[in-house]
JSON list of C-alpha atoms in Angstrom, two decimals:
[
{"chain": "A", "resi": 1, "resn": "MET", "atom": "CA", "xyz": [-37.94, 46.96, 52.44]},
{"chain": "A", "resi": 2, "resn": "ASN", "atom": "CA", "xyz": [-40.08, 44.78, 54.64]},
{"chain": "A", "resi": 3, "resn": "LYS", "atom": "CA", "xyz": [-38.30, 41.95, 56.43]},
{"chain": "A", "resi": 4, "resn": "PRO", "atom": "CA", "xyz": [-39.64, 38.51, 55.52]},
{"chain": "A", "resi": 5, "resn": "ALA", "atom": "CA", "xyz": [-41.67, 36.87, 58.21]},
{"chain": "A", "resi": 6, "resn": "TYR", "atom": "CA", "xyz": [-40.30, 33.56, 59.39]},
{"chain": "A", "resi": 7, "resn": "PRO", "atom": "CA", "xyz": [-42.89, 31.34, 61.03]},
{"chain": "A", "resi": 8, "resn": "ALA", "atom": "CA", "xyz": [-42.09, 29.86, 64.42]},
{"chain": "A", "resi": 9, "resn": "LEU", "atom": "CA", "xyz": [-40.91, 26.28, 64.42]},
{"chain": "A", "resi": 10, "resn": "ASP", "atom": "CA", "xyz": [-43.75, 23.87, 65.10]},
{"chain": "A", "resi": 11, "resn": "LEU", "atom": "CA", "xyz": [-42.33, 21.82, 67.99]},
{"chain": "A", "resi": 12, "resn": "SER", "atom": "CA", "xyz": [-45.45, 19.68, 68.08]},
{"chain": "A", "resi": 13, "resn": "LEU", "atom": "CA", "xyz": [-43.81, 17.64, 65.32]},
{"chain": "A", "resi": 14, "resn": "ALA", "atom": "CA", "xyz": [-40.77, 16.75, 67.46]},
{"chain": "A", "resi": 15, "resn": "THR", "atom": "CA", "xyz": [-40.36, 13.05, 68.24]},
{"chain": "A", "resi": 16, "resn": "THR", "atom": "CA", "xyz": [-39.85, 12.29, 71.92]},
{"chain": "A", "resi": 17, "resn": "THR", "atom": "CA", "xyz": [-39.08, 9.08, 73.76]},
{"chain": "A", "resi": 18, "resn": "PRO", "atom": "CA", "xyz": [-39.41, 7.89, 77.38]},
{"chain": "A", "resi": 19, "resn": "LEU", "atom": "CA", "xyz": [-36.19, 8.40, 79.35]},
{"chain": "A", "resi": 20, "resn": "GLU", "atom": "CA", "xyz": [-36.13, 4.72, 80.32]},
{"chain": "A", "resi": 21, "resn": "LYS", "atom": "CA", "xyz": [-35.87, 3.78, 76.65]},
{"chain": "A", "resi": 22, "resn": "ARG", "atom": "CA", "xyz": [-33.05, 6.22, 75.90]},
{"chain": "A", "resi": 23, "resn": "PRO", "atom": "CA", "xyz": [-29.50, 4.82, 76.11]},
{"chain": "A", "resi": 24, "resn": "SER", "atom": "CA", "xyz": [-27.49, 6.65, 78.81]},
{"chain": "A", "resi": 25, "resn": "LYS", "atom": "CA", "xyz": [-23.72, 6.88, 79.18]},
{"chain": "A", "resi": 26, "resn": "VAL", "atom": "CA", "xyz": [-23.61, 7.52, 82.95]},
{"chain": "A", "resi": 27, "resn": "SER", "atom": "CA", "xyz": [-25.26, 5.51, 85.73]},
{"chain": "A", "resi": 28, "resn": "LEU", "atom": "CA", "xyz": [-25.20, 5.50, 89.54]},
{"chain": "A", "resi": 29, "resn": "ALA", "atom": "CA", "xyz": [-22.72, 2.63, 89.53]},
{"chain": "A", "resi": 30, "resn": "MET", "atom": "CA", "xyz": [-20.18, 4.82, 87.75]},
{"chain": "A", "resi": 31, "resn": "LEU", "atom": "CA", "xyz": [-20.21, 7.75, 90.18]},
{"chain": "A", "resi": 32, "resn": "ALA", "atom": "CA", "xyz": [-17.38, 8.61, 92.55]},
{"chain": "A", "resi": 33, "resn": "LYS", "atom": "CA", "xyz": [-18.22, 7.43, 96.07]},
{"chain": "A", "resi": 34, "resn": "PRO", "atom": "CA", "xyz": [-16.32, 9.42, 98.73]},
{"chain": "A", "resi": 35, "resn": "SER", "atom": "CA", "xyz": [-18.18, 7.55, 101.49]},
{"chain": "A", "resi": 36, "resn": "ASN", "atom": "CA", "xyz": [-16.39, 4.34, 100.45]},
{"chain": "A", "resi": 37, "resn": "TYR", "atom": "CA", "xyz": [-12.94, 5.89, 100.83]},
{"chain": "A", "resi": 38, "resn": "SER", "atom": "CA", "xyz": [-10.81, 4.55, 103.68]},
{"chain": "A", "resi": 39, "resn": "ALA", "atom": "CA", "xyz": [-7.96, 6.39, 105.38]},
{"chain": "A", "resi": 40, "resn": "ASP", "atom": "CA", "xyz": [-5.43, 3.71, 104.42]},
{"chain": "A", "resi": 41, "resn": "GLY", "atom": "CA", "xyz": [-5.88, 4.63, 100.76]},
{"chain": "A", "resi": 42, "resn": "THR", "atom": "CA", "xyz": [-6.74, 1.10, 99.64]},
{"chain": "A", "resi": 43, "resn": "SER", "atom": "CA", "xyz": [-10.04, 2.31, 98.21]},
{"chain": "A", "resi": 44, "resn": "ILE", "atom": "CA", "xyz": [-8.77, 5.43, 96.45]},
{"chain": "A", "resi": 45, "resn": "ASP", "atom": "CA", "xyz": [-10.45, 4.26, 93.25]},
{"chain": "A", "resi": 46, "resn": "SER", "atom": "CA", "xyz": [-13.78, 5.08, 94.91]},
{"chain": "A", "resi": 47, "resn": "LEU", "atom": "CA", "xyz": [-12.90, 8.77, 94.47]},
{"chain": "A", "resi": 48, "resn": "ILE", "atom": "CA", "xyz": [-12.54, 8.37, 90.70]},
{"chain": "A", "resi": 49, "resn": "PRO", "atom": "CA", "xyz": [-15.70, 8.15, 88.60]},
{"chain": "A", "resi": 50, "resn": "SER", "atom": "CA", "xyz": [-15.78, 5.36, 86.01]},
{"chain": "A", "resi": 51, "resn": "VAL", "atom": "CA", "xyz": [-16.57, 7.85, 83.25]},
{"chain": "A", "resi": 52, "resn": "LEU", "atom": "CA", "xyz": [-14.44, 8.96, 80.27]},
{"chain": "A", "resi": 53, "resn": "LYS", "atom": "CA", "xyz": [-10.83, 9.47, 81.40]},
{"chain": "A", "resi": 54, "resn": "GLY", "atom": "CA", "xyz": [-11.68, 8.24, 84.88]},
{"chain": "A", "resi": 55, "resn": "ALA", "atom": "CA", "xyz": [-12.50, 4.84, 83.36]},
{"chain": "A", "resi": 56, "resn": "ASP", "atom": "CA", "xyz": [-9.29, 4.97, 81.31]},
{"chain": "A", "resi": 57, "resn": "LEU", "atom": "CA", "xyz": [-7.24, 5.76, 84.42]},
{"chain": "A", "resi": 58, "resn": "LYS", "atom": "CA", "xyz": [-8.72, 2.80, 86.28]},
{"chain": "A", "resi": 59, "resn": "ALA", "atom": "CA", "xyz": [-8.02, 0.50, 83.32]},
{"chain": "A", "resi": 60, "resn": "VAL", "atom": "CA", "xyz": [-4.38, 1.61, 83.26]},
{"chain": "A", "resi": 61, "resn": "ALA", "atom": "CA", "xyz": [-4.08, 1.11, 87.03]},
{"chain": "A", "resi": 62, "resn": "ASP", "atom": "CA", "xyz": [-5.58, -2.38, 86.80]},
{"chain": "A", "resi": 63, "resn": "ALA", "atom": "CA", "xyz": [-3.25, -3.40, 83.95]},
{"chain": "A", "resi": 64, "resn": "TRP", "atom": "CA", "xyz": [-0.26, -1.92, 85.80]},
{"chain": "A", "resi": 65, "resn": "ALA", "atom": "CA", "xyz": [-1.08, -3.76, 89.03]},
{"chain": "A", "resi": 66, "resn": "SER", "atom": "CA", "xyz": [-1.66, -6.99, 87.12]},
{"chain": "A", "resi": 67, "resn": "ALA", "atom": "CA", "xyz": [1.75, -6.73, 85.43]},
{"chain": "A", "resi": 68, "resn": "ILE", "atom": "CA", "xyz": [3.50, -6.22, 88.76]},
{"chain": "A", "resi": 69, "resn": "GLN", "atom": "CA", "xyz": [1.62, -9.08, 90.42]},
{"chain": "A", "resi": 70, "resn": "ARG", "atom": "CA", "xyz": [2.59, -11.40, 87.55]},
{"chain": "A", "resi": 71, "resn": "GLY", "atom": "CA", "xyz": [6.23, -10.36, 87.71]},
{"chain": "A", "resi": 72, "resn": "ARG", "atom": "CA", "xyz": [6.12, -8.63, 84.35]},
{"chain": "A", "resi": 73, "resn": "GLY", "atom": "CA", "xyz": [7.83, -5.38, 83.49]},
{"chain": "A", "resi": 74, "resn": "VAL", "atom": "CA", "xyz": [6.23, -1.97, 83.07]},
{"chain": "A", "resi": 75, "resn": "ILE", "atom": "CA", "xyz": [7.62, 0.54, 80.56]},
{"chain": "A", "resi": 76, "resn": "LEU", "atom": "CA", "xyz": [6.49, 4.14, 80.94]},
{"chain": "A", "resi": 77, "resn": "GLY", "atom": "CA", "xyz": [6.19, 5.89, 77.59]},
{"chain": "A", "resi": 78, "resn": "MET", "atom": "CA", "xyz": [6.02, 9.66, 77.98]},
{"chain": "A", "resi": 79, "resn": "GLY", "atom": "CA", "xyz": [6.59, 13.02, 76.41]},
{"chain": "A", "resi": 80, "resn": "ALA", "atom": "CA", "xyz": [7.81, 16.01, 78.38]},
{"chain": "A", "resi": 81, "resn": "HIS", "atom": "CA", "xyz": [4.42, 17.11, 79.72]},
{"chain": "A", "resi": 82, "resn": "PRO", "atom": "CA", "xyz": [4.53, 14.92, 82.87]},
{"chain": "A", "resi": 83, "resn": "ILE", "atom": "CA", "xyz": [7.66, 16.88, 83.80]},
{"chain": "A", "resi": 84, "resn": "LYS", "atom": "CA", "xyz": [6.09, 20.21, 82.85]},
{"chain": "A", "resi": 85, "resn": "VAL", "atom": "CA", "xyz": [2.98, 19.61, 84.97]},
{"chain": "A", "resi": 86, "resn": "GLY", "atom": "CA", "xyz": [4.91, 18.63, 88.10]},
{"chain": "A", "resi": 87, "resn": "LEU", "atom": "CA", "xyz": [4.92, 14.82, 88.13]},
{"chain": "A", "resi": 88, "resn": "SER", "atom": "CA", "xyz": [8.69, 14.24, 88.22]},
{"chain": "A", "resi": 89, "resn": "GLN", "atom": "CA", "xyz": [8.91, 13.30, 91.89]},
{"chain": "A", "resi": 90, "resn": "LEU", "atom": "CA", "xyz": [5.92, 10.96, 91.62]},
{"chain": "A", "resi": 91, "resn": "ILE", "atom": "CA", "xyz": [7.51, 9.16, 88.66]},
{"chain": "A", "resi": 92, "resn": "ILE", "atom": "CA", "xyz": [10.85, 8.99, 90.49]},
{"chain": "A", "resi": 93, "resn": "ASP", "atom": "CA", "xyz": [9.13, 7.43, 93.51]},
{"chain": "A", "resi": 94, "resn": "LEU", "atom": "CA", "xyz": [7.50, 4.78, 91.29]},
{"chain": "A", "resi": 95, "resn": "ILE", "atom": "CA", "xyz": [10.88, 3.98, 89.70]},
{"chain": "A", "resi": 96, "resn": "GLU", "atom": "CA", "xyz": [12.61, 3.67, 93.06]},
{"chain": "A", "resi": 97, "resn": "ARG", "atom": "CA", "xyz": [9.84, 1.39, 94.37]},
{"chain": "A", "resi": 98, "resn": "GLY", "atom": "CA", "xyz": [10.21, -0.88, 91.33]},
{"chain": "A", "resi": 99, "resn": "TYR", "atom": "CA", "xyz": [6.81, -0.11, 89.84]},
{"chain": "A", "resi": 100, "resn": "ILE", "atom": "CA", "xyz": [8.38, 1.19, 86.62]},
{"chain": "A", "resi": 101, "resn": "ASN", "atom": "CA", "xyz": [11.08, -0.93, 84.96]},
{"chain": "A", "resi": 102, "resn": "GLY", "atom": "CA", "xyz": [11.83, 1.03, 81.81]},
{"chain": "A", "resi": 103, "resn": "LEU", "atom": "CA", "xyz": [11.26, 4.48, 80.37]},
{"chain": "A", "resi": 104, "resn": "ALA", "atom": "CA", "xyz": [10.80, 5.51, 76.75]},
{"chain": "A", "resi": 105, "resn": "GLY", "atom": "CA", "xyz": [10.62, 9.25, 76.21]},
{"chain": "A", "resi": 106, "resn": "THR", "atom": "CA", "xyz": [10.75, 11.91, 73.53]},
{"chain": "A", "resi": 107, "resn": "GLY", "atom": "CA", "xyz": [13.76, 14.14, 72.97]},
{"chain": "A", "resi": 108, "resn": "ALA", "atom": "CA", "xyz": [11.97, 16.91, 74.86]},
{"chain": "A", "resi": 109, "resn": "VAL", "atom": "CA", "xyz": [12.16, 14.77, 78.02]},
{"chain": "A", "resi": 110, "resn": "ALA", "atom": "CA", "xyz": [15.93, 15.30, 78.05]},
{"chain": "A", "resi": 111, "resn": "LEU", "atom": "CA", "xyz": [15.59, 19.07, 77.73]},
{"chain": "A", "resi": 112, "resn": "HIS", "atom": "CA", "xyz": [12.96, 19.63, 80.42]},
{"chain": "A", "resi": 113, "resn": "ASP", "atom": "CA", "xyz": [14.42, 17.04, 82.80]},
{"chain": "A", "resi": 114, "resn": "TRP", "atom": "CA", "xyz": [17.83, 18.74, 82.56]},
{"chain": "A", "resi": 115, "resn": "GLU", "atom": "CA", "xyz": [16.44, 22.25, 83.06]},
{"chain": "A", "resi": 116, "resn": "LEU", "atom": "CA", "xyz": [14.37, 21.28, 86.09]},
{"chain": "A", "resi": 117, "resn": "ALA", "atom": "CA", "xyz": [17.23, 19.32, 87.66]},
{"chain": "A", "resi": 118, "resn": "THR", "atom": "CA", "xyz": [19.96, 21.91, 87.12]},
{"chain": "A", "resi": 119, "resn": "HIS", "atom": "CA", "xyz": [18.08, 25.21, 87.34]},
{"chain": "A", "resi": 120, "resn": "GLY", "atom": "CA", "xyz": [14.91, 24.39, 89.24]},
{"chain": "A", "resi": 121, "resn": "HIS", "atom": "CA", "xyz": [12.56, 25.65, 86.53]},
{"chain": "A", "resi": 122, "resn": "THR", "atom": "CA", "xyz": [11.51, 24.69, 83.01]},
{"chain": "A", "resi": 123, "resn": "SER", "atom": "CA", "xyz": [8.86, 25.22, 80.30]},
{"chain": "A", "resi": 124, "resn": "GLU", "atom": "CA", "xyz": [8.15, 28.50, 78.53]},
{"chain": "A", "resi": 125, "resn": "GLU", "atom": "CA", "xyz": [5.23, 30.23, 76.86]},
{"chain": "A", "resi": 126, "resn": "VAL", "atom": "CA", "xyz": [5.37, 29.23, 73.20]},
{"chain": "A", "resi": 127, "resn": "ALA", "atom": "CA", "xyz": [3.23, 32.13, 71.98]},
{"chain": "A", "resi": 128, "resn": "ASP", "atom": "CA", "xyz": [5.49, 34.70, 73.67]},
{"chain": "A", "resi": 129, "resn": "GLY", "atom": "CA", "xyz": [8.78, 33.49, 72.26]},
{"chain": "A", "resi": 130, "resn": "LEU", "atom": "CA", "xyz": [7.96, 31.98, 68.88]},
{"chain": "A", "resi": 131, "resn": "PRO", "atom": "CA", "xyz": [7.23, 35.17, 66.87]},
{"chain": "A", "resi": 132, "resn": "GLU", "atom": "CA", "xyz": [10.61, 36.65, 67.86]},
{"chain": "A", "resi": 133, "resn": "GLY", "atom": "CA", "xyz": [12.57, 33.43, 67.41]},
{"chain": "A", "resi": 134, "resn": "ARG", "atom": "CA", "xyz": [13.27, 33.09, 71.13]},
{"chain": "A", "resi": 135, "resn": "PHE", "atom": "CA", "xyz": [11.32, 29.90, 71.84]},
{"chain": "A", "resi": 136, "resn": "GLY", "atom": "CA", "xyz": [13.61, 27.01, 72.74]},
{"chain": "A", "resi": 137, "resn": "MET", "atom": "CA", "xyz": [16.76, 29.10, 72.40]},
{"chain": "A", "resi": 138, "resn": "ALA", "atom": "CA", "xyz": [18.18, 28.76, 75.93]},
{"chain": "A", "resi": 139, "resn": "ALA", "atom": "CA", "xyz": [21.90, 28.26, 75.28]},
{"chain": "A", "resi": 140, "resn": "ASP", "atom": "CA", "xyz": [22.64, 26.27, 78.46]},
{"chain": "A", "resi": 141, "resn": "THR", "atom": "CA", "xyz": [20.08, 23.62, 77.60]},
{"chain": "A", "resi": 142, "resn": "ALA", "atom": "CA", "xyz": [21.36, 23.03, 74.08]},
{"chain": "A", "resi": 143, "resn": "VAL", "atom": "CA", "xyz": [25.01, 22.91, 75.19]},
{"chain": "A", "resi": 144, "resn": "ALA", "atom": "CA", "xyz": [24.15, 20.24, 77.78]},
{"chain": "A", "resi": 145, "resn": "TYR", "atom": "CA", "xyz": [22.10, 18.29, 75.24]},
{"chain": "A", "resi": 146, "resn": "TRP", "atom": "CA", "xyz": [24.93, 18.10, 72.71]},
{"chain": "A", "resi": 147, "resn": "LYS", "atom": "CA", "xyz": [27.38, 17.24, 75.46]},
{"chain": "A", "resi": 148, "resn": "ALA", "atom": "CA", "xyz": [25.16, 14.26, 76.24]},
{"chain": "A", "resi": 149, "resn": "VAL", "atom": "CA", "xyz": [25.02, 13.31, 72.55]},
{"chain": "A", "resi": 150, "resn": "GLU", "atom": "CA", "xyz": [28.83, 13.37, 72.40]},
{"chain": "A", "resi": 151, "resn": "LEU", "atom": "CA", "xyz": [29.05, 11.21, 75.54]},
{"chain": "A", "resi": 152, "resn": "ALA", "atom": "CA", "xyz": [26.56, 8.74, 74.08]},
{"chain": "A", "resi": 153, "resn": "GLN", "atom": "CA", "xyz": [28.57, 8.45, 70.87]},
{"chain": "A", "resi": 154, "resn": "ARG", "atom": "CA", "xyz": [31.87, 8.09, 72.72]},
{"chain": "A", "resi": 155, "resn": "GLU", "atom": "CA", "xyz": [30.70, 5.49, 75.26]},
{"chain": "A", "resi": 156, "resn": "ASN", "atom": "CA", "xyz": [28.20, 3.67, 73.00]},
{"chain": "A", "resi": 157, "resn": "TYR", "atom": "CA", "xyz": [25.35, 4.76, 75.27]},
{"chain": "A", "resi": 158, "resn": "GLY", "atom": "CA", "xyz": [21.80, 5.52, 74.34]},
{"chain": "A", "resi": 159, "resn": "LEU", "atom": "CA", "xyz": [20.88, 9.18, 74.73]},
{"chain": "A", "resi": 160, "resn": "GLY", "atom": "CA", "xyz": [18.70, 8.57, 77.79]},
{"chain": "A", "resi": 161, "resn": "GLN", "atom": "CA", "xyz": [21.57, 6.80, 79.54]},
{"chain": "A", "resi": 162, "resn": "ALA", "atom": "CA", "xyz": [23.98, 9.59, 78.59]},
{"chain": "A", "resi": 163, "resn": "VAL", "atom": "CA", "xyz": [21.76, 12.38, 79.92]},
{"chain": "A", "resi": 164, "resn": "GLY", "atom": "CA", "xyz": [21.18, 10.42, 83.12]},
{"chain": "A", "resi": 165, "resn": "CYS", "atom": "CA", "xyz": [24.92, 9.83, 83.48]},
{"chain": "A", "resi": 166, "resn": "LEU", "atom": "CA", "xyz": [25.75, 13.52, 83.09]},
{"chain": "A", "resi": 167, "resn": "LEU", "atom": "CA", "xyz": [23.08, 14.58, 85.56]},
{"chain": "A", "resi": 168, "resn": "SER", "atom": "CA", "xyz": [24.25, 11.95, 88.06]},
{"chain": "A", "resi": 169, "resn": "THR", "atom": "CA", "xyz": [28.00, 12.45, 87.86]},
{"chain": "A", "resi": 170, "resn": "GLU", "atom": "CA", "xyz": [28.78, 15.90, 86.50]},
{"chain": "A", "resi": 171, "resn": "THR", "atom": "CA", "xyz": [26.05, 18.29, 87.59]},
{"chain": "A", "resi": 172, "resn": "ASP", "atom": "CA", "xyz": [25.10, 19.77, 90.95]},
{"chain": "A", "resi": 173, "resn": "LYS", "atom": "CA", "xyz": [21.37, 19.23, 90.87]},
{"chain": "A", "resi": 174, "resn": "VAL", "atom": "CA", "xyz": [18.89, 21.60, 92.50]},
{"chain": "A", "resi": 175, "resn": "GLY", "atom": "CA", "xyz": [15.78, 19.70, 91.43]},
{"chain": "A", "resi": 176, "resn": "PRO", "atom": "CA", "xyz": [14.60, 16.15, 90.69]},
{"chain": "A", "resi": 177, "resn": "SER", "atom": "CA", "xyz": [15.71, 14.27, 87.58]},
{"chain": "A", "resi": 178, "resn": "ILE", "atom": "CA", "xyz": [13.85, 11.30, 86.15]},
{"chain": "A", "resi": 179, "resn": "LEU", "atom": "CA", "xyz": [16.74, 10.36, 83.84]},
{"chain": "A", "resi": 180, "resn": "ALA", "atom": "CA", "xyz": [19.32, 10.57, 86.64]},
{"chain": "A", "resi": 181, "resn": "THR", "atom": "CA", "xyz": [17.10, 8.30, 88.73]},
{"chain": "A", "resi": 182, "resn": "CYS", "atom": "CA", "xyz": [16.91, 5.81, 85.87]},
{"chain": "A", "resi": 183, "resn": "TYR", "atom": "CA", "xyz": [20.70, 5.86, 85.60]},
{"chain": "A", "resi": 184, "resn": "ASN", "atom": "CA", "xyz": [21.27, 5.49, 89.36]},
{"chain": "A", "resi": 185, "resn": "CYS", "atom": "CA", "xyz": [18.75, 2.64, 89.55]},
{"chain": "A", "resi": 186, "resn": "ALA", "atom": "CA", "xyz": [20.35, 0.91, 86.53]},
{"chain": "A", "resi": 187, "resn": "MET", "atom": "CA", "xyz": [16.98, 1.13, 84.80]},
{"chain": "A", "resi": 188, "resn": "PRO", "atom": "CA", "xyz": [16.91, 1.47, 81.00]},
{"chain": "A", "resi": 189, "resn": "SER", "atom": "CA", "xyz": [15.78, 4.83, 79.64]},
{"chain": "A", "resi": 190, "resn": "THR", "atom": "CA", "xyz": [15.49, 5.44, 75.91]},
{"chain": "A", "resi": 191, "resn": "LEU", "atom": "CA", "xyz": [14.87, 8.77, 74.18]},
{"chain": "A", "resi": 192, "resn": "HIS", "atom": "CA", "xyz": [13.26, 8.68, 70.76]},
{"chain": "A", "resi": 193, "resn": "VAL", "atom": "CA", "xyz": [14.37, 11.91, 69.13]},
{"chain": "A", "resi": 194, "resn": "THR", "atom": "CA", "xyz": [12.85, 13.44, 66.01]},
{"chain": "A", "resi": 195, "resn": "ILE", "atom": "CA", "xyz": [16.05, 14.73, 64.45]},
{"chain": "A", "resi": 196, "resn": "GLY", "atom": "CA", "xyz": [15.62, 18.34, 63.40]},
{"chain": "A", "resi": 197, "resn": "ALA", "atom": "CA", "xyz": [12.41, 18.84, 65.36]},
{"chain": "A", "resi": 198, "resn": "ASP", "atom": "CA", "xyz": [13.61, 19.35, 68.94]},
{"chain": "A", "resi": 199, "resn": "THR", "atom": "CA", "xyz": [14.63, 22.86, 69.93]},
{"chain": "A", "resi": 200, "resn": "ALA", "atom": "CA", "xyz": [18.24, 21.81, 70.59]},
{"chain": "A", "resi": 201, "resn": "HIS", "atom": "CA", "xyz": [18.58, 21.06, 66.87]},
{"chain": "A", "resi": 202, "resn": "MET", "atom": "CA", "xyz": [18.06, 24.75, 66.04]},
{"chain": "A", "resi": 203, "resn": "HIS", "atom": "CA", "xyz": [21.16, 25.88, 67.95]},
{"chain": "A", "resi": 204, "resn": "PRO", "atom": "CA", "xyz": [24.67, 26.61, 66.69]},
{"chain": "A", "resi": 205, "resn": "GLY", "atom": "CA", "xyz": [26.78, 23.49, 66.97]},
{"chain": "A", "resi": 206, "resn": "SER", "atom": "CA", "xyz": [23.92, 21.06, 66.43]},
{"chain": "A", "resi": 207, "resn": "ASP", "atom": "CA", "xyz": [25.07, 17.91, 64.68]},
{"chain": "A", "resi": 208, "resn": "GLY", "atom": "CA", "xyz": [22.49, 15.76, 62.91]},
{"chain": "A", "resi": 209, "resn": "PRO", "atom": "CA", "xyz": [24.91, 13.02, 61.82]},
{"chain": "A", "resi": 210, "resn": "LEU", "atom": "CA", "xyz": [26.20, 12.70, 65.39]},
{"chain": "A", "resi": 211, "resn": "SER", "atom": "CA", "xyz": [22.64, 12.12, 66.59]},
{"chain": "A", "resi": 212, "resn": "GLY", "atom": "CA", "xyz": [22.10, 9.60, 63.82]},
{"chain": "A", "resi": 213, "resn": "VAL", "atom": "CA", "xyz": [24.91, 7.27, 64.86]},
{"chain": "A", "resi": 214, "resn": "LEU", "atom": "CA", "xyz": [23.67, 6.83, 68.43]},
{"chain": "A", "resi": 215, "resn": "ARG", "atom": "CA", "xyz": [22.68, 3.38, 69.56]},
{"chain": "A", "resi": 216, "resn": "TYR", "atom": "CA", "xyz": [18.94, 3.30, 68.99]},
{"chain": "A", "resi": 217, "resn": "VAL", "atom": "CA", "xyz": [17.83, -0.28, 69.67]},
{"chain": "A", "resi": 218, "resn": "THR", "atom": "CA", "xyz": [17.87, -1.94, 73.09]},
{"chain": "A", "resi": 219, "resn": "SER", "atom": "CA", "xyz": [17.01, -5.50, 74.00]},
{"chain": "A", "resi": 220, "resn": "VAL", "atom": "CA", "xyz": [15.17, -4.37, 77.12]},
{"chain": "A", "resi": 221, "resn": "SER", "atom": "CA", "xyz": [11.87, -4.47, 75.27]},
{"chain": "A", "resi": 222, "resn": "SER", "atom": "CA", "xyz": [12.20, -8.23, 74.75]},
{"chain": "A", "resi": 223, "resn": "ASP", "atom": "CA", "xyz": [13.96, -9.27, 77.96]},
{"chain": "A", "resi": 224, "resn": "ASN", "atom": "CA", "xyz": [11.09, -9.34, 80.44]},
{"chain": "A", "resi": 225, "resn": "TRP", "atom": "CA", "xyz": [7.96, -8.23, 78.61]}
]
């Protein structure tokens, strides 16, 4: 059977336009400018292009600096990935300098913060452990998590405060802890747990009702913001 012949596309029919008339998303003014960088670091923004996430980062930095200059508070909302990608000590430094005044995290923040602080390592390959039911099943982590939940219930703490308290007063730390720093600096830290979704909830001894009675509202969000 003969293959059908397909004629070549006639590109002479394409519509073109002068470059000067075409809208562009990137201009010279948006490029990173290493030559403008000074050794004192005051012009570090010159190393960041004002494009896509670079523009977002600059907007966050400007809003953050404005809040501090106006005496307003800054709450850092985060999941566990800042811990997993090595930013714990940077966040701790910002807390200790007073550039962060409150922290709101996911339940996973407690797990990874505790592992890094007490064992010096955290995070695992999901694809390796999930098929065999091993992902998230480190016993030590879950035991510590539920110990913190019990402390929170007993002392009328929030979970973030309870984890920070345990890490500060009952554990010999080998690594940095964001939640312990919050506790030691008397800075509010709240953990917003999805009950039944964090890995600690899959362990023997997990207690959904105990999680449910924890104090979950704090006035910090309306005190200085």
